[in-house]
Every structure is written in C-alpha cells, then in structure tokens.
Amino acid sequence: MYVFYICSKSGRCYQIVIEAVFFDLDGTLLPMDMDEFLGQYFRALTYKFSKIVPPGLMKESILHATSAMIRDKNPAQTNQEVFMEHFLPKVRSTSQDLLPVFNYFYGHEYKDLKAYARPNPTAKEVVDKLAGCGYRLVLATNPIFPKEAILERMRWAGVESAPWELITSYEECHFCKPNPLYFDEILSKMRLSGEQALMVGNDTEADLIASSLGIKTYLATDNLVDRGNSPWKPDFRGKLAELPACLENLQIYPAKSMVLNPAAPLRQRRK
C-alpha cells in the first residue's frame, strides 16, 4: 500500500491511499477493434446456434438481453439471470437447450476469435510490475460475458496468471458499467473505500464514472473511447505503459497533512 500526497501549486498536499488497482480488459489490457471483434463474435455464435435459433434472430436477441443487463439495477439478480430472463423468450427456447451450446462455444470455439484481438506485451509488464509493488489487483471488465470468455481474453492479453483477487463476470456480478453500482459492488467485495482504489480504463464514460464513488481514475489513451458526452474527468491520463511511472512519480510524504515547497524533489516511501 502506498500513501500518496498530491500537492497543489500553493504547496498544500492532500493524502491519497491507493491499495488496489482495477483494470479494464477490452481496449485497455487487450487492444482490439471492438466493432470488428463483435462482428466476428456474432457471426461465430449465430453459426453455432443456427440449428436451434433462426440466424436472423440470434444477434437481435443477444443485443436485446445485453441491453437489459446494462440497464438493470436489481441487486437480487445476477447479470446472467437478467440476460437469460430476456434472451430465452426472444429465441423461444429454454436454458436446458441453450446453455450446453453456449458452454461448448466458449470452451472450444471462442478462442478462435483471438485473431481479431491485438495483444500487447505491455499489458503483462504493467500488471506484473504493479503486482510486484504490492497492489491488490481487480480485473474490472464489463461483466456482460461468461467467466470462461473473460479468462480466454485474459490469456490473449497475457495477464491470466497475475494474482487477481477478483474478476468480474456475468455469473457473479449484479450490475454493469456504466452503472456506479458495478464499482460499488467491487469495493464491497474487496472491503475498500473508493479512496483506496485506482481504476485504469480507456472509456471516458464506462470507466471514469468510477470517480463518482471517490475512486481515482487513470485514462489509458492507447485505444481511447470518448463519445464526447462524459462529465467525468480523469485524475491521471497517459499510455498504459506510463502507468507505473505515474504512480511512482506521485509525491509521497510521511506526514498526514503539511504544506510543502511544490518545487521540492519527488520522494517515495512504502507504508
């Protein structure tokens, strides 16, 4: 755990304690063209289900159910339960018929979609470095996919072996980005306050909304997603590769409150 003091131009410093780093996956740790990837994903899934679900209905039904997951605010239902509640009536089938096909697809055929991702070794380097510094790690991907699909994409990114304390998936989570309750659920599971966490992501809306809970944010600009309508501003921004240096270069002082010369050299102390 590191204690950070952010100093204003006047020299007054404010304490920040960062204990955990939350990483987004798609576009942050795993670069990809989401439109291309999702197009190939829907094509593969539609083909797999073509004997059960009319091809013209599959994509429409998945998008309908996914939209319901993202809007849902019911803490009593997991995202998977919400998805199936809206998906099954659209395709006029049952979970007993469809779940085995979903499971086979994600366990055996989903891996072929790696061809449409663009893994960057920087992701593993950054994650390993922060783990080595003692940060607690959370894979804070939008939980609209089964865990098996998320673990597969983590393998593509080269980060599957990192000491993740939590991986958000649709089987276990009850909310999605950009709902602040998604981040609140993570904080609760990790027994953290917002001020003890840093969210690293590339989406100015879905990731930076973590700020509403007091979570500090780092906007990774390598594959920036900015629709121009986000009211949230990042605390820090830069390339993913610059994240460790950003954390290391924050001014860190031993006292809880102080006024310092803002031109003083940087110092760092591990708590």
PDB file of C-alpha atoms in Angstrom:
ATOM      1  CA  MET A   1       0.000   0.000   0.000  1.00  0.00           C
ATOM      2  CA  TYR A   2       1.301   3.426  -0.924  1.00  0.00           C
ATOM      3  CA  VAL A   3       0.335   6.749   0.640  1.00  0.00           C
ATOM      4  CA  PHE A   4       0.272   9.481  -1.971  1.00  0.00           C
ATOM      5  CA  TYR A   5       0.218  13.212  -1.423  1.00  0.00           C
ATOM      6  CA  ILE A   6      -0.962  15.285  -4.352  1.00  0.00           C
ATOM      7  CA  CYS A   7       0.414  18.805  -3.986  1.00  0.00           C
ATOM      8  CA  SER A   8      -1.235  21.898  -5.401  1.00  0.00           C
ATOM      9  CA  LYS A   9       0.711  24.864  -6.772  1.00  0.00           C
ATOM     10  CA  SER A  10       0.310  26.567  -3.409  1.00  0.00           C
ATOM     11  CA  GLY A  11       2.246  23.690  -1.830  1.00  0.00           C
ATOM     12  CA  ARG A  12      -0.676  22.216   0.122  1.00  0.00           C
ATOM     13  CA  CYS A  13      -0.736  18.422  -0.035  1.00  0.00           C
ATOM     14  CA  TYR A  14      -3.671  16.023   0.108  1.00  0.00           C
ATOM     15  CA  GLN A  15      -3.334  12.389   1.128  1.00  0.00           C
ATOM     16  CA  ILE A  16      -4.445   9.558  -1.116  1.00  0.00           C
ATOM     17  CA  VAL A  17      -4.061   5.906  -0.135  1.00  0.00           C
ATOM     18  CA  ILE A  18      -4.026   3.549  -3.116  1.00  0.00           C
ATOM     19  CA  GLU A  19      -4.280  -0.098  -2.106  1.00  0.00           C
ATOM     20  CA  ALA A  20      -5.863  -1.681  -5.179  1.00  0.00           C
ATOM     21  CA  VAL A  21      -5.787  -1.143  -8.931  1.00  0.00           C
ATOM     22  CA  PHE A  22      -8.838  -2.028 -11.035  1.00  0.00           C
ATOM     23  CA  PHE A  23      -8.019  -2.808 -14.689  1.00  0.00           C
ATOM     24  CA  ASP A  24     -10.444  -2.744 -17.579  1.00  0.00           C
ATOM     25  CA  LEU A  25      -9.745  -5.513 -20.103  1.00  0.00           C
ATOM     26  CA  ASP A  26     -11.020  -4.823 -23.631  1.00  0.00           C
ATOM     27  CA  GLY A  27      -9.259  -1.845 -25.168  1.00  0.00           C
ATOM     28  CA  THR A  28      -7.080  -1.361 -22.074  1.00  0.00           C
ATOM     29  CA  LEU A  29      -5.140  -4.552 -21.359  1.00  0.00           C
ATOM     30  CA  LEU A  30      -6.268  -6.133 -24.624  1.00  0.00           C
ATOM     31  CA  PRO A  31      -6.211  -3.784 -27.637  1.00  0.00           C
ATOM     32  CA  MET A  32      -8.815  -4.584 -30.254  1.00  0.00           C
ATOM     33  CA  ASP A  33     -11.171  -3.049 -32.764  1.00  0.00           C
ATOM     34  CA  MET A  34     -14.417  -3.698 -30.894  1.00  0.00           C
ATOM     35  CA  ASP A  35     -16.621  -3.330 -33.973  1.00  0.00           C
ATOM     36  CA  GLU A  36     -14.574  -5.897 -35.875  1.00  0.00           C
ATOM     37  CA  PHE A  37     -14.334  -8.248 -32.906  1.00  0.00           C
ATOM     38  CA  LEU A  38     -18.053  -8.124 -32.095  1.00  0.00           C
ATOM     39  CA  GLY A  39     -18.941  -8.602 -35.759  1.00  0.00           C
ATOM     40  CA  GLN A  40     -16.900 -11.814 -35.859  1.00  0.00           C
ATOM     41  CA  TYR A  41     -18.252 -12.871 -32.453  1.00  0.00           C
ATOM     42  CA  PHE A  42     -21.866 -12.569 -33.574  1.00  0.00           C
ATOM     43  CA  ARG A  43     -21.075 -14.369 -36.822  1.00  0.00           C
ATOM     44  CA  ALA A  44     -19.497 -17.314 -34.980  1.00  0.00           C
ATOM     45  CA  LEU A  45     -22.237 -17.500 -32.352  1.00  0.00           C
ATOM     46  CA  THR A  46     -25.010 -17.283 -34.941  1.00  0.00           C
ATOM     47  CA  TYR A  47     -23.472 -20.163 -36.881  1.00  0.00           C
ATOM     48  CA  LYS A  48     -23.109 -22.260 -33.727  1.00  0.00           C
ATOM     49  CA  PHE A  49     -26.777 -21.806 -32.813  1.00  0.00           C
ATOM     50  CA  SER A  50     -28.145 -21.971 -36.361  1.00  0.00           C
ATOM     51  CA  LYS A  51     -29.885 -25.320 -35.760  1.00  0.00           C
ATOM     52  CA  ILE A  52     -31.663 -24.002 -32.664  1.00  0.00           C
ATOM     53  CA  VAL A  53     -32.148 -20.267 -33.207  1.00  0.00           C
ATOM     54  CA  PRO A  54     -33.033 -18.693 -36.580  1.00  0.00           C
ATOM     55  CA  PRO A  55     -29.886 -16.839 -37.723  1.00  0.00           C
ATOM     56  CA  GLY A  56     -31.714 -13.551 -38.160  1.00  0.00           C
ATOM     57  CA  LEU A  57     -32.911 -13.699 -34.558  1.00  0.00           C
ATOM     58  CA  MET A  58     -29.667 -14.502 -32.727  1.00  0.00           C
ATOM     59  CA  LYS A  59     -27.830 -11.176 -32.829  1.00  0.00           C
ATOM     60  CA  GLU A  60     -31.014  -9.203 -32.209  1.00  0.00           C
ATOM     61  CA  SER A  61     -31.844 -11.333 -29.157  1.00  0.00           C
ATOM     62  CA  ILE A  62     -28.336 -11.092 -27.669  1.00  0.00           C
ATOM     63  CA  LEU A  63     -28.297  -7.305 -28.073  1.00  0.00           C
ATOM     64  CA  HIS A  64     -31.757  -7.088 -26.506  1.00  0.00           C
ATOM     65  CA  ALA A  65     -30.727  -9.168 -23.480  1.00  0.00           C
ATOM     66  CA  THR A  66     -27.383  -7.385 -23.116  1.00  0.00           C
ATOM     67  CA  SER A  67     -29.110  -4.010 -23.124  1.00  0.00           C
ATOM     68  CA  ALA A  68     -31.409  -5.280 -20.364  1.00  0.00           C
ATOM     69  CA  MET A  69     -28.347  -6.354 -18.315  1.00  0.00           C
ATOM     70  CA  ILE A  70     -26.741  -2.938 -18.660  1.00  0.00           C
ATOM     71  CA  ARG A  71     -29.934  -1.125 -17.596  1.00  0.00           C
ATOM     72  CA  ASP A  72     -30.768  -3.447 -14.712  1.00  0.00           C
ATOM     73  CA  LYS A  73     -30.441  -2.191 -11.132  1.00  0.00           C
ATOM     74  CA  ASN A  74     -31.859  -5.171  -9.238  1.00  0.00           C
ATOM     75  CA  PRO A  75     -29.277  -6.428  -6.698  1.00  0.00           C
ATOM     76  CA  ALA A  76     -31.191  -9.700  -6.279  1.00  0.00           C
ATOM     77  CA  GLN A  77     -30.388 -10.949  -9.798  1.00  0.00           C
ATOM     78  CA  THR A  78     -27.022 -11.711 -11.338  1.00  0.00           C
ATOM     79  CA  ASN A  79     -26.299 -10.373 -14.806  1.00  0.00           C
ATOM     80  CA  GLN A  80     -26.562 -13.924 -16.135  1.00  0.00           C
ATOM     81  CA  GLU A  81     -30.055 -14.277 -14.684  1.00  0.00           C
ATOM     82  CA  VAL A  82     -31.131 -10.971 -16.215  1.00  0.00           C
ATOM     83  CA  PHE A  83     -29.643 -11.949 -19.565  1.00  0.00           C
ATOM     84  CA  MET A  84     -31.452 -15.293 -19.685  1.00  0.00           C
ATOM     85  CA  GLU A  85     -34.694 -13.748 -18.493  1.00  0.00           C
ATOM     86  CA  HIS A  86     -34.724 -11.524 -21.579  1.00  0.00           C
ATOM     87  CA  PHE A  87     -32.917 -13.770 -24.062  1.00  0.00           C
ATOM     88  CA  LEU A  88     -34.866 -17.012 -23.747  1.00  0.00           C
ATOM     89  CA  PRO A  89     -38.333 -15.602 -24.565  1.00  0.00           C
ATOM     90  CA  LYS A  90     -36.916 -13.843 -27.635  1.00  0.00           C
ATOM     91  CA  VAL A  91     -35.497 -17.076 -29.067  1.00  0.00           C
ATOM     92  CA  ARG A  92     -38.399 -19.178 -27.760  1.00  0.00           C
ATOM     93  CA  SER A  93     -36.163 -21.774 -26.122  1.00  0.00           C
ATOM     94  CA  THR A  94     -35.061 -22.983 -22.695  1.00  0.00           C
ATOM     95  CA  SER A  95     -31.842 -22.743 -20.717  1.00  0.00           C
ATOM     96  CA  GLN A  96     -31.617 -26.539 -20.740  1.00  0.00           C
ATOM     97  CA  ASP A  97     -31.414 -26.456 -24.538  1.00  0.00           C
ATOM     98  CA  LEU A  98     -29.142 -23.432 -24.906  1.00  0.00           C
ATOM     99  CA  LEU A  99     -26.676 -23.491 -22.010  1.00  0.00           C
ATOM    100  CA  PRO A 100     -24.815 -26.625 -23.218  1.00  0.00           C
ATOM    101  CA  VAL A 101     -24.323 -24.952 -26.609  1.00  0.00           C
ATOM    102  CA  PHE A 102     -23.128 -21.704 -25.006  1.00  0.00           C
ATOM    103  CA  ASN A 103     -20.740 -23.641 -22.776  1.00  0.00           C
ATOM    104  CA  TYR A 104     -19.290 -25.609 -25.677  1.00  0.00           C
ATOM    105  CA  PHE A 105     -18.858 -22.471 -27.770  1.00  0.00           C
ATOM    106  CA  TYR A 106     -16.997 -20.565 -25.057  1.00  0.00           C
ATOM    107  CA  GLY A 107     -14.942 -23.602 -24.057  1.00  0.00           C
ATOM    108  CA  HIS A 108     -13.864 -24.707 -27.542  1.00  0.00           C
ATOM    109  CA  GLU A 109     -14.578 -22.201 -30.321  1.00  0.00           C
ATOM    110  CA  TYR A 110     -14.400 -18.753 -28.735  1.00  0.00           C
ATOM    111  CA  LYS A 111     -10.580 -18.995 -28.694  1.00  0.00           C
ATOM    112  CA  ASP A 112     -10.537 -18.674 -32.485  1.00  0.00           C
ATOM    113  CA  LEU A 113     -11.584 -15.033 -32.119  1.00  0.00           C
ATOM    114  CA  LYS A 114      -8.100 -14.219 -30.836  1.00  0.00           C
ATOM    115  CA  ALA A 115      -7.261 -13.475 -34.477  1.00  0.00           C
ATOM    116  CA  TYR A 116      -9.288 -10.263 -34.128  1.00  0.00           C
ATOM    117  CA  ALA A 117      -7.519  -9.019 -30.995  1.00  0.00           C
ATOM    118  CA  ARG A 118      -4.172  -7.223 -30.927  1.00  0.00           C
ATOM    119  CA  PRO A 119      -2.323  -8.358 -27.790  1.00  0.00           C
ATOM    120  CA  ASN A 120       0.366  -6.019 -26.487  1.00  0.00           C
ATOM    121  CA  PRO A 121       3.123  -7.352 -24.190  1.00  0.00           C
ATOM    122  CA  THR A 122       2.982  -4.037 -22.325  1.00  0.00           C
ATOM    123  CA  ALA A 123      -0.159  -5.238 -20.542  1.00  0.00           C
ATOM    124  CA  LYS A 124       1.622  -8.125 -18.824  1.00  0.00           C
ATOM    125  CA  GLU A 125       4.620  -5.949 -17.988  1.00  0.00           C
ATOM    126  CA  VAL A 126       2.457  -3.296 -16.328  1.00  0.00           C
ATOM    127  CA  VAL A 127       0.271  -5.754 -14.410  1.00  0.00           C
ATOM    128  CA  ASP A 128       3.269  -7.765 -13.190  1.00  0.00           C
ATOM    129  CA  LYS A 129       5.077  -4.626 -12.076  1.00  0.00           C
ATOM    130  CA  LEU A 130       2.147  -3.353 -10.026  1.00  0.00           C
ATOM    131  CA  ALA A 131       1.606  -6.801  -8.522  1.00  0.00           C
ATOM    132  CA  GLY A 132       5.260  -6.813  -7.536  1.00  0.00           C
ATOM    133  CA  CYS A 133       4.782  -3.450  -5.850  1.00  0.00           C
ATOM    134  CA  GLY A 134       2.109  -4.971  -3.613  1.00  0.00           C
ATOM    135  CA  TYR A 135      -1.041  -3.574  -5.195  1.00  0.00           C
ATOM    136  CA  ARG A 136      -4.182  -5.691  -4.976  1.00  0.00           C
ATOM    137  CA  LEU A 137      -5.478  -6.399  -8.470  1.00  0.00           C
ATOM    138  CA  VAL A 138      -9.022  -6.498  -9.838  1.00  0.00           C
ATOM    139  CA  LEU A 139      -9.918  -7.377 -13.431  1.00  0.00           C
ATOM    140  CA  ALA A 140     -12.757  -4.878 -13.789  1.00  0.00           C
ATOM    141  CA  THR A 141     -14.074  -5.782 -17.224  1.00  0.00           C
ATOM    142  CA  ASN A 142     -17.708  -5.069 -18.024  1.00  0.00           C
ATOM    143  CA  PRO A 143     -19.409  -8.284 -16.766  1.00  0.00           C
ATOM    144  CA  ILE A 144     -21.574  -8.972 -19.788  1.00  0.00           C
ATOM    145  CA  PHE A 145     -19.712 -12.182 -20.718  1.00  0.00           C
ATOM    146  CA  PRO A 146     -19.374 -15.578 -19.008  1.00  0.00           C
ATOM    147  CA  LYS A 147     -16.241 -16.052 -16.945  1.00  0.00           C
ATOM    148  CA  GLU A 148     -14.833 -18.580 -19.413  1.00  0.00           C
ATOM    149  CA  ALA A 149     -14.905 -15.953 -22.178  1.00  0.00           C
ATOM    150  CA  ILE A 150     -13.203 -13.401 -19.927  1.00  0.00           C
ATOM    151  CA  LEU A 151     -10.491 -15.863 -18.874  1.00  0.00           C
ATOM    152  CA  GLU A 152      -9.871 -16.639 -22.547  1.00  0.00           C
ATOM    153  CA  ARG A 153      -9.398 -12.946 -23.405  1.00  0.00           C
ATOM    154  CA  MET A 154      -7.108 -12.606 -20.385  1.00  0.00           C
ATOM    155  CA  ARG A 155      -4.989 -15.398 -21.875  1.00  0.00           C
ATOM    156  CA  TRP A 156      -4.816 -13.464 -25.150  1.00  0.00           C
ATOM    157  CA  ALA A 157      -3.626 -10.402 -23.221  1.00  0.00           C
ATOM    158  CA  GLY A 158      -1.036 -12.475 -21.322  1.00  0.00           C
ATOM    159  CA  VAL A 159      -2.373 -11.477 -17.896  1.00  0.00           C
ATOM    160  CA  GLU A 160      -4.181 -14.663 -16.837  1.00  0.00           C
ATOM    161  CA  SER A 161      -1.506 -15.691 -14.335  1.00  0.00           C
ATOM    162  CA  ALA A 162      -1.420 -12.414 -12.395  1.00  0.00           C
ATOM    163  CA  PRO A 163      -2.640 -12.584  -8.760  1.00  0.00           C
ATOM    164  CA  TRP A 164      -6.129 -11.238  -9.441  1.00  0.00           C
ATOM    165  CA  GLU A 165      -8.255 -11.079  -6.303  1.00  0.00           C
ATOM    166  CA  LEU A 166     -11.437 -10.532  -8.282  1.00  0.00           C
ATOM    167  CA  ILE A 167     -12.510 -10.996 -11.911  1.00  0.00           C
ATOM    168  CA  THR A 168     -15.906  -9.516 -12.700  1.00  0.00           C
ATOM    169  CA  SER A 169     -18.117 -11.819 -14.793  1.00  0.00           C
ATOM    170  CA  TYR A 170     -21.815 -12.056 -15.558  1.00  0.00           C
ATOM    171  CA  GLU A 171     -22.268 -15.152 -13.375  1.00  0.00           C
ATOM    172  CA  GLU A 172     -21.210 -13.284 -10.224  1.00  0.00           C
ATOM    173  CA  CYS A 173     -21.939  -9.577 -10.762  1.00  0.00           C
ATOM    174  CA  HIS A 174     -25.274  -7.826 -10.375  1.00  0.00           C
ATOM    175  CA  PHE A 175     -24.558  -4.627 -12.313  1.00  0.00           C
ATOM    176  CA  CYS A 176     -22.705  -3.462 -15.417  1.00  0.00           C
ATOM    177  CA  LYS A 177     -20.728  -0.437 -16.470  1.00  0.00           C
ATOM    178  CA  PRO A 178     -21.530   2.450 -16.575  1.00  0.00           C
ATOM    179  CA  ASN A 179     -23.733   1.889 -13.513  1.00  0.00           C
ATOM    180  CA  PRO A 180     -21.849   3.183 -10.429  1.00  0.00           C
ATOM    181  CA  LEU A 181     -23.314   0.223  -8.512  1.00  0.00           C
ATOM    182  CA  TYR A 182     -20.942  -2.001 -10.508  1.00  0.00           C
ATOM    183  CA  PHE A 183     -17.973  -0.290  -8.874  1.00  0.00           C
ATOM    184  CA  ASP A 184     -19.719  -0.163  -5.509  1.00  0.00           C
ATOM    185  CA  GLU A 185     -20.104  -3.954  -5.621  1.00  0.00           C
ATOM    186  CA  ILE A 186     -16.371  -4.336  -6.309  1.00  0.00           C
ATOM    187  CA  LEU A 187     -15.472  -2.061  -3.407  1.00  0.00           C
ATOM    188  CA  SER A 188     -17.757  -4.055  -1.126  1.00  0.00           C
ATOM    189  CA  LYS A 189     -16.257  -7.409  -2.157  1.00  0.00           C
ATOM    190  CA  MET A 190     -12.729  -6.055  -1.759  1.00  0.00           C
ATOM    191  CA  ARG A 191     -13.554  -4.295   1.540  1.00  0.00           C
ATOM    192  CA  LEU A 192     -12.231  -0.997   0.227  1.00  0.00           C
ATOM    193  CA  SER A 193     -13.319   2.611   0.228  1.00  0.00           C
ATOM    194  CA  GLY A 194     -13.275   4.473  -3.060  1.00  0.00           C
ATOM    195  CA  GLU A 195     -10.243   6.475  -1.989  1.00  0.00           C
ATOM    196  CA  GLN A 196      -8.206   3.264  -1.695  1.00  0.00           C
ATOM    197  CA  ALA A 197      -8.632   2.286  -5.350  1.00  0.00           C
ATOM    198  CA  LEU A 198      -7.470   3.375  -8.789  1.00  0.00           C
ATOM    199  CA  MET A 199      -9.490   2.489 -11.908  1.00  0.00           C
ATOM    200  CA  VAL A 200      -7.487   2.093 -15.123  1.00  0.00           C
ATOM    201  CA  GLY A 201      -9.521   2.118 -18.323  1.00  0.00           C
ATOM    202  CA  ASN A 202      -9.843   3.549 -21.831  1.00  0.00           C
ATOM    203  CA  ASP A 203     -13.518   4.589 -21.825  1.00  0.00           C
ATOM    204  CA  THR A 204     -14.325   8.116 -20.659  1.00  0.00           C
ATOM    205  CA  GLU A 205     -17.848   7.105 -19.625  1.00  0.00           C
ATOM    206  CA  ALA A 206     -17.847   3.438 -18.598  1.00  0.00           C
ATOM    207  CA  ASP A 207     -14.554   3.622 -16.679  1.00  0.00           C
ATOM    208  CA  LEU A 208     -14.337   7.214 -15.452  1.00  0.00           C
ATOM    209  CA  ILE A 209     -17.757   7.022 -13.783  1.00  0.00           C
ATOM    210  CA  ALA A 210     -15.854   5.242 -11.004  1.00  0.00           C
ATOM    211  CA  SER A 211     -14.965   8.784  -9.909  1.00  0.00           C
ATOM    212  CA  SER A 212     -18.497   9.164  -8.555  1.00  0.00           C
ATOM    213  CA  LEU A 213     -17.532   6.786  -5.729  1.00  0.00           C
ATOM    214  CA  GLY A 214     -14.280   8.533  -4.922  1.00  0.00           C
ATOM    215  CA  ILE A 215     -12.177   6.073  -6.926  1.00  0.00           C
ATOM    216  CA  LYS A 216      -9.186   7.715  -8.569  1.00  0.00           C
ATOM    217  CA  THR A 217      -9.025   7.161 -12.327  1.00  0.00           C
ATOM    218  CA  TYR A 218      -6.280   6.714 -14.907  1.00  0.00           C
ATOM    219  CA  LEU A 219      -7.435   7.136 -18.501  1.00  0.00           C
ATOM    220  CA  ALA A 220      -5.378   4.865 -20.757  1.00  0.00           C
ATOM    221  CA  THR A 221      -5.204   6.678 -24.079  1.00  0.00           C
ATOM    222  CA  ASP A 222      -3.742   3.902 -26.277  1.00  0.00           C
ATOM    223  CA  ASN A 223      -7.210   2.871 -27.527  1.00  0.00           C
ATOM    224  CA  LEU A 224      -9.258   5.793 -26.274  1.00  0.00           C
ATOM    225  CA  VAL A 225     -13.059   5.606 -26.367  1.00  0.00           C
ATOM    226  CA  ASP A 226     -14.502   9.104 -25.982  1.00  0.00           C
ATOM    227  CA  ARG A 227     -18.038   9.658 -27.210  1.00  0.00           C
ATOM    228  CA  GLY A 228     -17.877  13.300 -26.126  1.00  0.00           C
ATOM    229  CA  ASN A 229     -20.708  13.055 -23.594  1.00  0.00           C
ATOM    230  CA  SER A 230     -18.911  12.067 -20.387  1.00  0.00           C
ATOM    231  CA  PRO A 231     -18.999  14.558 -17.498  1.00  0.00           C
ATOM    232  CA  TRP A 232     -16.128  12.740 -15.782  1.00  0.00           C
ATOM    233  CA  LYS A 233     -12.506  13.851 -15.938  1.00  0.00           C
ATOM    234  CA  PRO A 234      -9.603  11.503 -15.154  1.00  0.00           C
ATOM    235  CA  ASP A 235      -7.266  12.164 -12.261  1.00  0.00           C
ATOM    236  CA  PHE A 236      -4.423  10.920 -14.455  1.00  0.00           C
ATOM    237  CA  ARG A 237      -4.088  10.051 -18.136  1.00  0.00           C
ATOM    238  CA  GLY A 238      -1.446   8.569 -20.425  1.00  0.00           C
ATOM    239  CA  LYS A 239      -0.367   5.432 -22.241  1.00  0.00           C
ATOM    240  CA  LEU A 240      -0.795   2.140 -20.396  1.00  0.00           C
ATOM    241  CA  ALA A 241       2.989   1.749 -20.338  1.00  0.00           C
ATOM    242  CA  GLU A 242       3.238   5.041 -18.428  1.00  0.00           C
ATOM    243  CA  LEU A 243       1.032   3.892 -15.546  1.00  0.00           C
ATOM    244  CA  PRO A 244       3.815   2.522 -13.267  1.00  0.00           C
ATOM    245  CA  ALA A 245       5.858   5.693 -13.719  1.00  0.00           C
ATOM    246  CA  CYS A 246       2.774   7.795 -12.993  1.00  0.00           C
ATOM    247  CA  LEU A 247       2.300   6.025  -9.672  1.00  0.00           C
ATOM    248  CA  GLU A 248       5.993   6.092  -8.828  1.00  0.00           C
ATOM    249  CA  ASN A 249       6.319   9.800  -9.568  1.00  0.00           C
ATOM    250  CA  LEU A 250       3.488  10.929  -7.330  1.00  0.00           C
ATOM    251  CA  GLN A 251       4.807  12.950  -4.404  1.00  0.00           C
ATOM    252  CA  ILE A 252       4.778  10.817  -1.262  1.00  0.00           C
ATOM    253  CA  TYR A 253       5.466  12.220   2.182  1.00  0.00           C
ATOM    254  CA  PRO A 254       5.267  10.694   5.673  1.00  0.00           C
ATOM    255  CA  ALA A 255       3.080  13.280   7.370  1.00  0.00           C
ATOM    256  CA  LYS A 256      -0.721  13.255   7.118  1.00  0.00           C
ATOM    257  CA  SER A 257      -1.049  16.971   6.426  1.00  0.00           C
ATOM    258  CA  MET A 258       1.561  19.520   5.562  1.00  0.00           C
ATOM    259  CA  VAL A 259       2.452  22.456   3.368  1.00  0.00           C
ATOM    260  CA  LEU A 260       5.486  21.834   1.185  1.00  0.00           C
ATOM    261  CA  ASN A 261       7.505  23.568  -1.458  1.00  0.00           C
ATOM    262  CA  PRO A 262       5.910  22.349  -4.720  1.00  0.00           C
ATOM    263  CA  ALA A 263       9.312  22.572  -6.388  1.00  0.00           C
ATOM    264  CA  ALA A 264      10.825  20.096  -3.919  1.00  0.00           C
ATOM    265  CA  PRO A 265      12.187  16.857  -5.432  1.00  0.00           C
ATOM    266  CA  LEU A 266       9.963  13.804  -5.570  1.00  0.00           C
ATOM    267  CA  ARG A 267      10.273  11.250  -2.799  1.00  0.00           C
ATOM    268  CA  GLN A 268       8.642   7.874  -2.275  1.00  0.00           C
ATOM    269  CA  ARG A 269       8.031   5.804   0.828  1.00  0.00           C
ATOM    270  CA  ARG A 270       6.389   2.379   1.119  1.00  0.00           C
ATOM    271  CA  LYS A 271       3.979   2.007   4.028  1.00  0.00           C
TER     272      LYS A 271
END
